[in-house]
CSV table of C-alpha atoms and ligand atoms in Angstrom, one decimal:
chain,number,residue,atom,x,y,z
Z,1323,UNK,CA,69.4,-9.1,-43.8
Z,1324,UNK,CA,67.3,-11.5,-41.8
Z,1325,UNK,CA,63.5,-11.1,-41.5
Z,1326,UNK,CA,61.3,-11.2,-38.1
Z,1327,UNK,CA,59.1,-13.4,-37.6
Z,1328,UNK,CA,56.2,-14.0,-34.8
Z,1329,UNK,CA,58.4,-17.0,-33.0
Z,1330,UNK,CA,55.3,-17.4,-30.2
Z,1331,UNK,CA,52.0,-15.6,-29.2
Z,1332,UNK,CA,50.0,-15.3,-26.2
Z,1333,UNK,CA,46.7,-13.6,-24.4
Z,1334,UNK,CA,45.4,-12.9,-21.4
Z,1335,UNK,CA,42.4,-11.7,-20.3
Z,1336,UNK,CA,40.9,-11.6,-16.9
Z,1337,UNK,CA,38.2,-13.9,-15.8
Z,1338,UNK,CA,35.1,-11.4,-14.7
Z,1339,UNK,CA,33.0,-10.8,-17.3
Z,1340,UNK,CA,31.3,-7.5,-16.8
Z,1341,UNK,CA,28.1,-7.4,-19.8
Z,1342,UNK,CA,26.2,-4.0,-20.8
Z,1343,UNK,CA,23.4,-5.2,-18.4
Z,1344,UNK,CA,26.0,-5.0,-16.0
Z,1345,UNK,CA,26.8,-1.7,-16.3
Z,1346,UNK,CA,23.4,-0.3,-16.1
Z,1347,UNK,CA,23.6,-0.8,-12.7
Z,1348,UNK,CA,26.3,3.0,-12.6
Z,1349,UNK,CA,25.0,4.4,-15.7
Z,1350,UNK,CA,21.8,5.7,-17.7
Z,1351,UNK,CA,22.8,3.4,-20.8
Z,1352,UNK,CA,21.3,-0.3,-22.2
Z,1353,UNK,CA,22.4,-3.1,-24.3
Z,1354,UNK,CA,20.8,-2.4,-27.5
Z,1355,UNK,CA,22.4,1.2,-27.6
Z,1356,UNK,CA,26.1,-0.3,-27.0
Z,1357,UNK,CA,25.1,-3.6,-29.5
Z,1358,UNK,CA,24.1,-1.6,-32.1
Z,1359,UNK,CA,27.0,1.5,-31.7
Z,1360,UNK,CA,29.9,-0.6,-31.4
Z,1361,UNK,CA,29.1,-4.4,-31.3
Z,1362,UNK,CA,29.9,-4.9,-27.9
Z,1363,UNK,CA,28.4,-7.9,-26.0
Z,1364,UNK,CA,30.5,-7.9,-22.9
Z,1365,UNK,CA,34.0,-7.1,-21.6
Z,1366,UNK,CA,36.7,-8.0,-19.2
Z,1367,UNK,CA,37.7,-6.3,-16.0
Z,1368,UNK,CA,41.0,-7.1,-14.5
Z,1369,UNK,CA,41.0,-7.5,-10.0
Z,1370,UNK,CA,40.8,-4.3,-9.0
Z,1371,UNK,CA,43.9,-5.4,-6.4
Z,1372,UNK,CA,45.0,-8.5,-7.8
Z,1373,UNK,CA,46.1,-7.3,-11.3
Z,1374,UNK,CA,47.3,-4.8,-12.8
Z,1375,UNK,CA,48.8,-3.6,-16.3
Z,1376,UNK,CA,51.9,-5.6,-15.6
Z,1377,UNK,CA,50.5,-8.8,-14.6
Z,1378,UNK,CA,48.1,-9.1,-17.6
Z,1379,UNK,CA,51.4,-8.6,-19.5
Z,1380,UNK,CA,53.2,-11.4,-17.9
Z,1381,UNK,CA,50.4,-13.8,-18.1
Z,1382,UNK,CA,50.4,-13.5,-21.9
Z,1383,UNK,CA,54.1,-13.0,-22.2
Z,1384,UNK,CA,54.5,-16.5,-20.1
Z,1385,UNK,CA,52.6,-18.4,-23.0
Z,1386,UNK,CA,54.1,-16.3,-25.9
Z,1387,UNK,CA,57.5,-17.2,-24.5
Z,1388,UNK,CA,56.8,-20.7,-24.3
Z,1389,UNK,CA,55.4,-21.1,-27.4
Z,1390,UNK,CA,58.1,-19.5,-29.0
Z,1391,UNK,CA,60.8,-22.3,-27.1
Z,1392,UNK,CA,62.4,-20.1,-25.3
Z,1393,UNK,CA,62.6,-18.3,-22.1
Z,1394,UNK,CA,62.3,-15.3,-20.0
Z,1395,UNK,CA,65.8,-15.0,-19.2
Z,1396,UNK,CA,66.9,-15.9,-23.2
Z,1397,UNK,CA,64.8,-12.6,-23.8
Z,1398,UNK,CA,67.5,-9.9,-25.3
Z,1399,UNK,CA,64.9,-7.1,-25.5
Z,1400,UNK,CA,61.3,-5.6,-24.3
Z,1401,UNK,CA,59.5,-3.7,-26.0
Z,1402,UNK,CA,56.0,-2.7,-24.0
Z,1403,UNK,CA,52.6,-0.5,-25.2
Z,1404,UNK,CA,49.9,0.7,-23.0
Z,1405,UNK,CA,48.3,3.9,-22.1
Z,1406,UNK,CA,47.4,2.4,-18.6
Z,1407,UNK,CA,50.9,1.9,-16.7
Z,1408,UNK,CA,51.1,0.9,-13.5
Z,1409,UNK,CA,52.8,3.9,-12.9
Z,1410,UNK,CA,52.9,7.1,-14.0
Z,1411,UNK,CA,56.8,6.7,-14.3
Z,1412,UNK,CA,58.5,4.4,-14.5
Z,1413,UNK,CA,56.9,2.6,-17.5
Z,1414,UNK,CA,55.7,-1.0,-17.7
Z,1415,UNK,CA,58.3,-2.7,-19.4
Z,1416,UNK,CA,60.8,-2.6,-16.5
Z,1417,UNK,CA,58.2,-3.8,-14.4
Z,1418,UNK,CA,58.0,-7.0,-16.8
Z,1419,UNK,CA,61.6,-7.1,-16.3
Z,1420,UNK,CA,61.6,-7.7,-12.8
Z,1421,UNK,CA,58.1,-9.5,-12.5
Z,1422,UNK,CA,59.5,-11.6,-15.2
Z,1423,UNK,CA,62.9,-12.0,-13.7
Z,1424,UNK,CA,64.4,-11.0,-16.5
Z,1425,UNK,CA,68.0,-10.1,-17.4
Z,1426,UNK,CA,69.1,-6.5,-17.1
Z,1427,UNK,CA,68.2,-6.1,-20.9
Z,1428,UNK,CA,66.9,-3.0,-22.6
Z,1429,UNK,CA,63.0,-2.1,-22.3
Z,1430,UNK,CA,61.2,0.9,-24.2
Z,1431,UNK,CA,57.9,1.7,-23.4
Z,1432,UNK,CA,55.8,2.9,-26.3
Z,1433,UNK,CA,52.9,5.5,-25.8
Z,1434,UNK,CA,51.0,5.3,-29.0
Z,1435,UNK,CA,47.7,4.0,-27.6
Z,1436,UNK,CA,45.2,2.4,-30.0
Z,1437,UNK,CA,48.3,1.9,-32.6
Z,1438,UNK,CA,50.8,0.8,-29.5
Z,1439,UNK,CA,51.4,-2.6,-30.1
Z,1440,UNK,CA,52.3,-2.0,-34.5
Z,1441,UNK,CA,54.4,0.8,-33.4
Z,1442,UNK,CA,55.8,-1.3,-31.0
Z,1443,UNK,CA,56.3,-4.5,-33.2
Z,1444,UNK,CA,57.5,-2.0,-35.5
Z,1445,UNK,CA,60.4,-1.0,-33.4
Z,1446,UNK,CA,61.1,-4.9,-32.2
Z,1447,UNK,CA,61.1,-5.5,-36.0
Z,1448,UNK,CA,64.0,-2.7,-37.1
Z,1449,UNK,CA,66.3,-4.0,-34.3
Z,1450,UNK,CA,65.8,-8.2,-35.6
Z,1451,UNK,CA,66.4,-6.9,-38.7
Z,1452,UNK,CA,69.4,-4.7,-38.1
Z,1453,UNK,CA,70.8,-7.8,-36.3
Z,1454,UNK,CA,71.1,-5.9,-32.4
Z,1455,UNK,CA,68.8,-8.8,-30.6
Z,1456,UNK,CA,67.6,-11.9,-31.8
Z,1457,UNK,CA,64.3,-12.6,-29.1
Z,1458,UNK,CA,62.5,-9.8,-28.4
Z,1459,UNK,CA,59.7,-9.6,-26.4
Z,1460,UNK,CA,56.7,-7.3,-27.9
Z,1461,UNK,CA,53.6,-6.7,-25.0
Z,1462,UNK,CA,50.2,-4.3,-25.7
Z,1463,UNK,CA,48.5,-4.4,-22.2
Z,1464,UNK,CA,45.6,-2.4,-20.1
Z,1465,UNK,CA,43.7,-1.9,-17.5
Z,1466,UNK,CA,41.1,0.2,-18.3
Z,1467,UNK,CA,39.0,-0.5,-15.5
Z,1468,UNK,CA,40.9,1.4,-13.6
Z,1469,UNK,CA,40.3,5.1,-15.1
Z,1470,UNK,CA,37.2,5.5,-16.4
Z,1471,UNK,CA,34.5,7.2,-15.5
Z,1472,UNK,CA,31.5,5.0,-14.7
Z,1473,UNK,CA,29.2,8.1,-14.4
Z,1474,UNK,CA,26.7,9.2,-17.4
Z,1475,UNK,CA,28.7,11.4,-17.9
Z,1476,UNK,CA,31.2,9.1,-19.2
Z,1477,UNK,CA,28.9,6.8,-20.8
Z,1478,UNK,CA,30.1,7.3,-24.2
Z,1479,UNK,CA,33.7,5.4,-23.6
Z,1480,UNK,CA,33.5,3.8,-20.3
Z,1481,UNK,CA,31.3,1.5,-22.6
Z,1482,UNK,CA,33.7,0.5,-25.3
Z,1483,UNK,CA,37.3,-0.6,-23.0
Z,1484,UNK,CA,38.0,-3.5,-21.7
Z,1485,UNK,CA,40.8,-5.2,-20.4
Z,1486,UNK,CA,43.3,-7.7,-21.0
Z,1487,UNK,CA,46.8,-8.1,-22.5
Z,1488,UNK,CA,48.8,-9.6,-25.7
Z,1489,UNK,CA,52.3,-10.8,-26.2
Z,1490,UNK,CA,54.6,-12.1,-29.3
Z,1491,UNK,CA,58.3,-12.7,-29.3
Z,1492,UNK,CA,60.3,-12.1,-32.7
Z,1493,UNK,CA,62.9,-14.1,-33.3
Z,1494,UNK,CA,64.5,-13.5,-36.8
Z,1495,UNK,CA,64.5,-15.9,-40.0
Z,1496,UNK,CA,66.3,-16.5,-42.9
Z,1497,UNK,CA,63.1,-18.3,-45.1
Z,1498,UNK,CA,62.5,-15.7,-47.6
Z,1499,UNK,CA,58.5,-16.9,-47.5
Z,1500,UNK,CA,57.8,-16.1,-43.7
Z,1501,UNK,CA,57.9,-13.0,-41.2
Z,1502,UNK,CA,57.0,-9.3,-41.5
Z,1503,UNK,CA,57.6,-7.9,-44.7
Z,1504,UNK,CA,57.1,-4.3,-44.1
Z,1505,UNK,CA,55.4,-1.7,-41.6
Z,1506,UNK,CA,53.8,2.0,-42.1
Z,1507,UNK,CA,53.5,4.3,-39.4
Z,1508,UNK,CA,51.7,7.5,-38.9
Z,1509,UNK,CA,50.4,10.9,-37.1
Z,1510,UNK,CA,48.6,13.6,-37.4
Z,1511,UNK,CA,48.8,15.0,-34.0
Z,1512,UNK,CA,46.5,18.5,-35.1
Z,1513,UNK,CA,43.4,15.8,-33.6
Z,1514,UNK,CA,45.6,15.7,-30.1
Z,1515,UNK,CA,42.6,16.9,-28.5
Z,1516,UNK,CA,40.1,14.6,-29.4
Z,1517,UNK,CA,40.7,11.2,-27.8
Z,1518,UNK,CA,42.8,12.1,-25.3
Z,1519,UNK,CA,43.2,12.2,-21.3
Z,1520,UNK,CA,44.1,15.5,-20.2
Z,1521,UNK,CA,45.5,15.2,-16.8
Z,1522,UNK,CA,47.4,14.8,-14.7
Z,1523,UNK,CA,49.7,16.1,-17.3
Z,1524,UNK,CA,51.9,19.4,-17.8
Z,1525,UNK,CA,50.0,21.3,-20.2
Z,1526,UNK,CA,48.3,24.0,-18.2
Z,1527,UNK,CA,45.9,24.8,-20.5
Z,1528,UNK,CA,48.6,25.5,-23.0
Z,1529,UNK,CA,46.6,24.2,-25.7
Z,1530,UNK,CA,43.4,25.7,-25.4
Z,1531,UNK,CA,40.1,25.1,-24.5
Z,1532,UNK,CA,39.8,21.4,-24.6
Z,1533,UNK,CA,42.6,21.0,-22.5
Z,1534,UNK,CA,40.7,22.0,-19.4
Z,1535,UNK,CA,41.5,21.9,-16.0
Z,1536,UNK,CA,40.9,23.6,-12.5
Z,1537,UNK,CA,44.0,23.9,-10.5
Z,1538,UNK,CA,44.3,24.5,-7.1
Z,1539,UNK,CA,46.1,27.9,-5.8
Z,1540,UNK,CA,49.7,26.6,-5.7
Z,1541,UNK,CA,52.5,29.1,-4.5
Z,1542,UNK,CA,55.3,28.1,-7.3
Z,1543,UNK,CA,53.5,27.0,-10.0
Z,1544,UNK,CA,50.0,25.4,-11.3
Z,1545,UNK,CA,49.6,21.4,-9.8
Z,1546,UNK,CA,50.1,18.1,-12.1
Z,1547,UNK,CA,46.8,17.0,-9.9
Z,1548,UNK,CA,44.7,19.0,-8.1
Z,1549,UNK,CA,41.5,18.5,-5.6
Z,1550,UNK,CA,39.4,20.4,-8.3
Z,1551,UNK,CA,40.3,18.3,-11.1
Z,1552,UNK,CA,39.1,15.1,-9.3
Z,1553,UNK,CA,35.8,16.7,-8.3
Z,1554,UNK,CA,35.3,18.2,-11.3
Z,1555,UNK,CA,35.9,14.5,-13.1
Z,1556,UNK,CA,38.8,16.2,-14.9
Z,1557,UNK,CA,41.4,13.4,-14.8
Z,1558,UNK,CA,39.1,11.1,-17.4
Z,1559,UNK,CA,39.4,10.3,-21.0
Z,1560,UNK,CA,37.4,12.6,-23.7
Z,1561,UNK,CA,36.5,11.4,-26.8
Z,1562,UNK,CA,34.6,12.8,-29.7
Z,1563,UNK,CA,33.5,9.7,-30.7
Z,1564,UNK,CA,31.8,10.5,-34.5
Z,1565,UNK,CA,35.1,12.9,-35.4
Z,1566,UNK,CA,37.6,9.7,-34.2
Z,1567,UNK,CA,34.9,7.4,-36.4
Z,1568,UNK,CA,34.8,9.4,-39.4
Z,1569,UNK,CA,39.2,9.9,-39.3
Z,1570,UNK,CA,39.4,5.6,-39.0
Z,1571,UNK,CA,37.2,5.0,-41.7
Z,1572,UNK,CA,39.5,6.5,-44.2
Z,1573,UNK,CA,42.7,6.0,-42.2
Z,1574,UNK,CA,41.9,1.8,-41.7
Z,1575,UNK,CA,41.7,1.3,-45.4
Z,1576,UNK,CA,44.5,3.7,-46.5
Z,1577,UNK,CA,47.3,1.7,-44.0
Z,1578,UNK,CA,46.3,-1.8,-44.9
Z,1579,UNK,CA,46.3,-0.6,-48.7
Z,1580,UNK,CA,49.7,0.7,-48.3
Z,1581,UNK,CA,51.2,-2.3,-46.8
Z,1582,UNK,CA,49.7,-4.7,-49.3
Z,1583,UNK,CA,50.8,-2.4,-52.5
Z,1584,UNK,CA,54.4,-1.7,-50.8
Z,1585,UNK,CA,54.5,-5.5,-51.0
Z,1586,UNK,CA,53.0,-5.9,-54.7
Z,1587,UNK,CA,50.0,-7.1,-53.0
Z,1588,UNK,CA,46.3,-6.9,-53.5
Z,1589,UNK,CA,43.2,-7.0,-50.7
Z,1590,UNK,CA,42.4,-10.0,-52.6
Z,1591,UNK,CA,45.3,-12.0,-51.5
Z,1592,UNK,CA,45.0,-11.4,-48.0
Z,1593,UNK,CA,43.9,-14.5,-45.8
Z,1594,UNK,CA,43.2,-12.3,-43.1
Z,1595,UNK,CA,43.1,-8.9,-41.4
Z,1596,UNK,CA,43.3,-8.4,-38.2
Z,1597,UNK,CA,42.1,-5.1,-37.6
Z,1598,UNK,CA,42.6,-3.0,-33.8
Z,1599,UNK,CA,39.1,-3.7,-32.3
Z,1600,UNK,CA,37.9,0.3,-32.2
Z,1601,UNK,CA,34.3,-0.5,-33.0
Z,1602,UNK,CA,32.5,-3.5,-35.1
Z,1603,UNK,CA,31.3,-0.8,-37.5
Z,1604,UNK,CA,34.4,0.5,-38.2
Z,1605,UNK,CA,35.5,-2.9,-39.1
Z,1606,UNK,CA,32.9,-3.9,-41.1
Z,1607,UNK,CA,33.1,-0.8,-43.3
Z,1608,UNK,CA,36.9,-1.5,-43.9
Z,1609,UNK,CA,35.7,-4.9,-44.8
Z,1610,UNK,CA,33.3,-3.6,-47.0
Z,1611,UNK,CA,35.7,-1.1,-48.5
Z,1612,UNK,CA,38.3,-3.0,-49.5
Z,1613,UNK,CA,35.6,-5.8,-50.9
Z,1614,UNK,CA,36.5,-8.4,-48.2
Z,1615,UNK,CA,34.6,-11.6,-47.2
Z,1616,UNK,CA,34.1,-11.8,-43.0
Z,1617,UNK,CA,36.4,-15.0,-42.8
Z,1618,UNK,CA,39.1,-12.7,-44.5
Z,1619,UNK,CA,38.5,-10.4,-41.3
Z,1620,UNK,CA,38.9,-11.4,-37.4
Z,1621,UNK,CA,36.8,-9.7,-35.0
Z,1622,UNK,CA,36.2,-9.9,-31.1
Z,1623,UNK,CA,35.4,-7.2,-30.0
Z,1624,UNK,CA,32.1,-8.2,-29.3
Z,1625,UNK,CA,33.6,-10.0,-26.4
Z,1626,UNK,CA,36.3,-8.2,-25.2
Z,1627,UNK,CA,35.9,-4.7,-26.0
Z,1628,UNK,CA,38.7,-2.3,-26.8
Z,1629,UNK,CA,41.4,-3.0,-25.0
Z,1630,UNK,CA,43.7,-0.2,-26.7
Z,1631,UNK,CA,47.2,-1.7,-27.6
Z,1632,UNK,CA,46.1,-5.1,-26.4
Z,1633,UNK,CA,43.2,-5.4,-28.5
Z,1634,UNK,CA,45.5,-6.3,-32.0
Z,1635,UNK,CA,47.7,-9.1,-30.2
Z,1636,UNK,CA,44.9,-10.6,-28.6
Z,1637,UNK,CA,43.1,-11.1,-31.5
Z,1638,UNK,CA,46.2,-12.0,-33.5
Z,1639,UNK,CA,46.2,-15.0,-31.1
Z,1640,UNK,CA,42.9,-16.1,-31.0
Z,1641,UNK,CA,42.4,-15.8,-34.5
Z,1642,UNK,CA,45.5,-18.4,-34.5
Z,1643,UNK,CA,44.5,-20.6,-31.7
Z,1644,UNK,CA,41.3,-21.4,-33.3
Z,1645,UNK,CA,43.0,-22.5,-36.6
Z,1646,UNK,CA,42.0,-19.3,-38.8
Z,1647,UNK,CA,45.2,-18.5,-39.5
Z,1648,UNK,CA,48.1,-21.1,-41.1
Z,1649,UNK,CA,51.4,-21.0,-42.2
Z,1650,UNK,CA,51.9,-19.3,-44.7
Z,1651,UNK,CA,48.9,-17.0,-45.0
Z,1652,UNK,CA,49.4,-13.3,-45.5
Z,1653,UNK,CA,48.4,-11.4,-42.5
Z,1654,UNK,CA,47.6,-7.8,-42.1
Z,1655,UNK,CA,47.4,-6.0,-38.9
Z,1656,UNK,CA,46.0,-2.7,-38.6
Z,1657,UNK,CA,45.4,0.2,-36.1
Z,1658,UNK,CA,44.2,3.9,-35.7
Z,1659,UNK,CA,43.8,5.7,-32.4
Z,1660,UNK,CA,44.6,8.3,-30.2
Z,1661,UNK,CA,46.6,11.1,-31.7
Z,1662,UNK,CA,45.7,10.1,-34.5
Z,1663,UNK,CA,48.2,7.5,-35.2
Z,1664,UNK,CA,48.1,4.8,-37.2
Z,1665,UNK,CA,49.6,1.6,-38.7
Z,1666,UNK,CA,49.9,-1.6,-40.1
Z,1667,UNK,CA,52.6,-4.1,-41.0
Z,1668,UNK,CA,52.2,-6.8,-43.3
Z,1669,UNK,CA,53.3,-10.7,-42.6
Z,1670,UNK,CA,53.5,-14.0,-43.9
Z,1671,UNK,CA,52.6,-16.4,-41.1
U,2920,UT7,O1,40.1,2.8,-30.0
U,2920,UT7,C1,40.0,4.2,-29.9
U,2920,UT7,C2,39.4,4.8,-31.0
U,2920,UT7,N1,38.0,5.0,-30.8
U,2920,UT7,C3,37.1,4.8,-31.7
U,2920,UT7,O2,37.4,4.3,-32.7
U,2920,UT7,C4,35.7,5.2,-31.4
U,2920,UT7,C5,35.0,5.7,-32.6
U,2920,UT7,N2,33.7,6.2,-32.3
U,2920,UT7,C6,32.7,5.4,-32.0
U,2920,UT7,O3,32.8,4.2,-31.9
U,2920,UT7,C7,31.3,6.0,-31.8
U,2920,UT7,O4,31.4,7.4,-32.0
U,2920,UT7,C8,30.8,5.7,-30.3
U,2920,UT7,C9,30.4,4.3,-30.2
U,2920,UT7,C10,31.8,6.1,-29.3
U,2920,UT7,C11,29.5,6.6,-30.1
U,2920,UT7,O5,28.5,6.3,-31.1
U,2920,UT7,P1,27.8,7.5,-31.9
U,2920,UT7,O6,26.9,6.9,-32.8
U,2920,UT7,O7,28.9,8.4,-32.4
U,2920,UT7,O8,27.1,8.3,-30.7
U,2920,UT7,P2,27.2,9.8,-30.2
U,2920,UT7,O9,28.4,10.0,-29.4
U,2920,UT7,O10,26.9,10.7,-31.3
U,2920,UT7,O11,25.9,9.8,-29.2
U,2920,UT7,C12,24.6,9.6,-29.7
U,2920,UT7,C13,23.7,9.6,-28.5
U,2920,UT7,C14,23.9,10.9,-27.6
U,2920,UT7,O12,22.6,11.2,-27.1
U,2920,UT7,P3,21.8,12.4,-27.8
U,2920,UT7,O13,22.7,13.6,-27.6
U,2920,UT7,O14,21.6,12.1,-29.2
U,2920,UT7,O15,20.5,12.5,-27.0
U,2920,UT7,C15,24.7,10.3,-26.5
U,2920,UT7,O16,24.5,11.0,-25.3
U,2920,UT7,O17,23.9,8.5,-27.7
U,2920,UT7,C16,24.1,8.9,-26.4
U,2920,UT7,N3,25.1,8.0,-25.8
U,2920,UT7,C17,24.6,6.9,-25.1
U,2920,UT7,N4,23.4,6.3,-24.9
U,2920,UT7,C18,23.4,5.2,-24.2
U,2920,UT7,C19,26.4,8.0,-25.7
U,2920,UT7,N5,26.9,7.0,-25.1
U,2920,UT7,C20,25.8,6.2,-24.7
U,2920,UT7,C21,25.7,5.0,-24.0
U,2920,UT7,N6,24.5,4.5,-23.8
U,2920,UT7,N7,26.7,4.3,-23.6
């Protein structure tokens, strides 16, 4: 059975920088409080008209399928993460079909937020392996900007996001030394509640409490989006920041120790980690943790934010386009969100 491995990579990340002075300027926050909390200097924000999810994704996709020496058309499969579409429905990856002019191949769009793009690269990896496509495009892309609340109110995660998007193609390989050699993937969805947008959705208030929101009086049944729910800021993201903290803490570590020990690995032997950019604390405690040095870790964070399922990919590349990570180096990337999910999968450049 053949293995995958990372053919080509690519980011993208839009040019206006938007710092934590910056946003003073809509909320009661400052730069020390977001430097010291999460180790954010300054973010990205796509054009409000110009770009969109999409676009971000086929700005990185471009160089990833380059790089890999192929092209757009030789793609066989997409495979697409965001929280952010375009659209409501239809999801991203058809867009990148089209925008992409693509063949009329298969595209899945994966909804696993902060753990997208290893669910995601998961999923490309099963089909190379099983021998179904051989150049499969794998894309983690958002645009924030877009839906956040820029009030106080919303302080606590309009801070963190950012924008921008990541691409790889797998290709498979026959060299027993190279490619991914295993992924884990997890949920707990009992924490649903906690980092999660509410609406618009379908729940109704199902779920309880948290799932709040004021519907209008509609004759047939309660309304997907209502007037209330704007005015009352409803249609934002919540997060309980310290209960997501204290879950990835213990999740991080547990994931990348599975993956290196399903392998017959230790956290020694790792050249590097490339962990989902959540938060710089959260990184550095894994690095602690699992008694790493910093060059064994890749962070930017601190110039890009979260950017959700982009944040991994975009990293991945940088990390590789400024010579930190050569061939054949193990390589661990890593991810815990929304959900919870997490995930890792484990690579030999
Ligand atoms: O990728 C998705 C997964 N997400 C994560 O991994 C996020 C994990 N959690 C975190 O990174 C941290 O919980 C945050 C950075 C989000 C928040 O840090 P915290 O130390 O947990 O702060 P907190 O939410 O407990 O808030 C502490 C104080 C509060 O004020 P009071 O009640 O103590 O007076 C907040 O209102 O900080 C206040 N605060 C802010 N102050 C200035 C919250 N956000 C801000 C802000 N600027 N942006």
């Amino acid at each position: 059975m053949p293995r995958s491995k990372i053919a080509g990579i690519g980011k993208y990340v839009p040019e206006r920088v938007v710092t934590n002075q910056d946003l003073t300027q809509y909320m009661d926050t400052d730069d020390q409080w977001i430097l010291e909390r999460t180790g954010i200097k300054e973010r990205r924000y796509a054009h409000r008209t110009e770009e969109t999810t999409t676009t971000m994704a086929v700005e990185a996709a471009k160089i990833a399928i380059e790089r890999a020496g192929t092209t757009a058309q030789e793609i066989d499969f997409i495979v697409f993460a965001t929280l952010s579409p375009d659209y409501y429905f239809p999801g991203c990856g058809v867009m990148l079909q089209r925008a992409m002019k693509m063949k009329e191949v298969g595209a899945l769009d994966v909804r696993n937020q902060c753990s997208g793009f290893l669910y995601a690269i998961s999923v490309a990896d099963q089909f190379i392996k099983s021998g179904m496509y051989k150049n499969i495009l794998v894309v983690g892309s958002e645009k924030h900007s877009f839906g956040l609340d820029f009030s106080t109110r919303g302080r606590n995660i309009s801070v963190i996001f950012g924008d921008g998007a990541g691409a790889v193609v797998l290709q498979p390989t026959e060299k027993t030394d190279q490619g991914i050699l295993s992924t884990h993937l997890h949920s707990d969805g009992e924490s649903a509640e906690i980092l999660a947008m509410y609406n618009p959705g379908t729940h109704a208030n199902h779920w309880g409490e948290k799932n709040y929101a004021d519907f209008d009086e509609a004759p047939i049944a309660q309304m997907f989006m209502s007037h209330k729910m704007i005015d009352k800021a409803q249609n934002f993201p919540f997060m309980d920041g310290q209960s997501v903290f204290k879950k990835a803490v213990v999740k991080f570590p547990e994931v990348i120790m599975e993956a290196l020990l399903a392998n017959g690995y230790q956290s020694t032997d790792l050249n590097m980690l490339i962990p989902h950019q959540a938060n710089l604390r959260i990184s550095q405690f894994v690095q602690q943790k699992l008694k790493l040095t910093e060059d064994q870790v890749y962070n930017n964070i601190q110039q890009y934010g979260n950017t959700t399922a982009a944040s991994v990919p975009i990293a991945l590349c940088e990390a590789w386009e400024k010579g930190k990570i050569k061939e054949g180096d193990l390589v661990c990337l890593a991810a815990f969100g929304s959900g919870f999910t997490w995930a890792s999968a484990l690579l030999k450049w």
